[in-house]
């Protein structure tokens, strides 16, 4: 029977052990699970905050990237505008330089033509004077007399008029 005494259930011991179990569960729940659950909740809140911060940082980075791309596009457009403006300015300046060169060439040509015309008049006048002198000598020899100044001028003018018509 002794074996049965060891295996048997004592009702007061059983009730004491059940009460002891409930007390341990209550104490573990109260002093162990509550702090652990609070700590887990805090960690979860901190992880959620870090995730939201990471999402915000990603959104800010995306916004900065878009702003950077817009700035790059604007810079490219401005650079293209500056290049095209420089090309237009260079074209205008080259056209002005060509026009100025044309004006200078025309002025030089007009001056040369004027100089040629003046030299021609001078040559014609010199020839007229020489021809007049030669005509006077010839006329003096032919007539063997002195020609008056009015007759001399008339002979020269008639001769020049005939020479000027037959270039």
Coordinates of C-alpha atoms in Angstrom, one line a residue, residues 2 18 35 96 118 154 167:
X2 CA 2.7 2.2 0.3
X18 CA -3.8 24.5 -8.3
X35 CA 6.6 45.0 -19.0
X96 CA 27.2 93.9 -90.4
X118 CA 39.7 113.8 -112.1
X154 CA 38.1 130.2 -130.2
X167 CA 37.5 109.8 -128.3

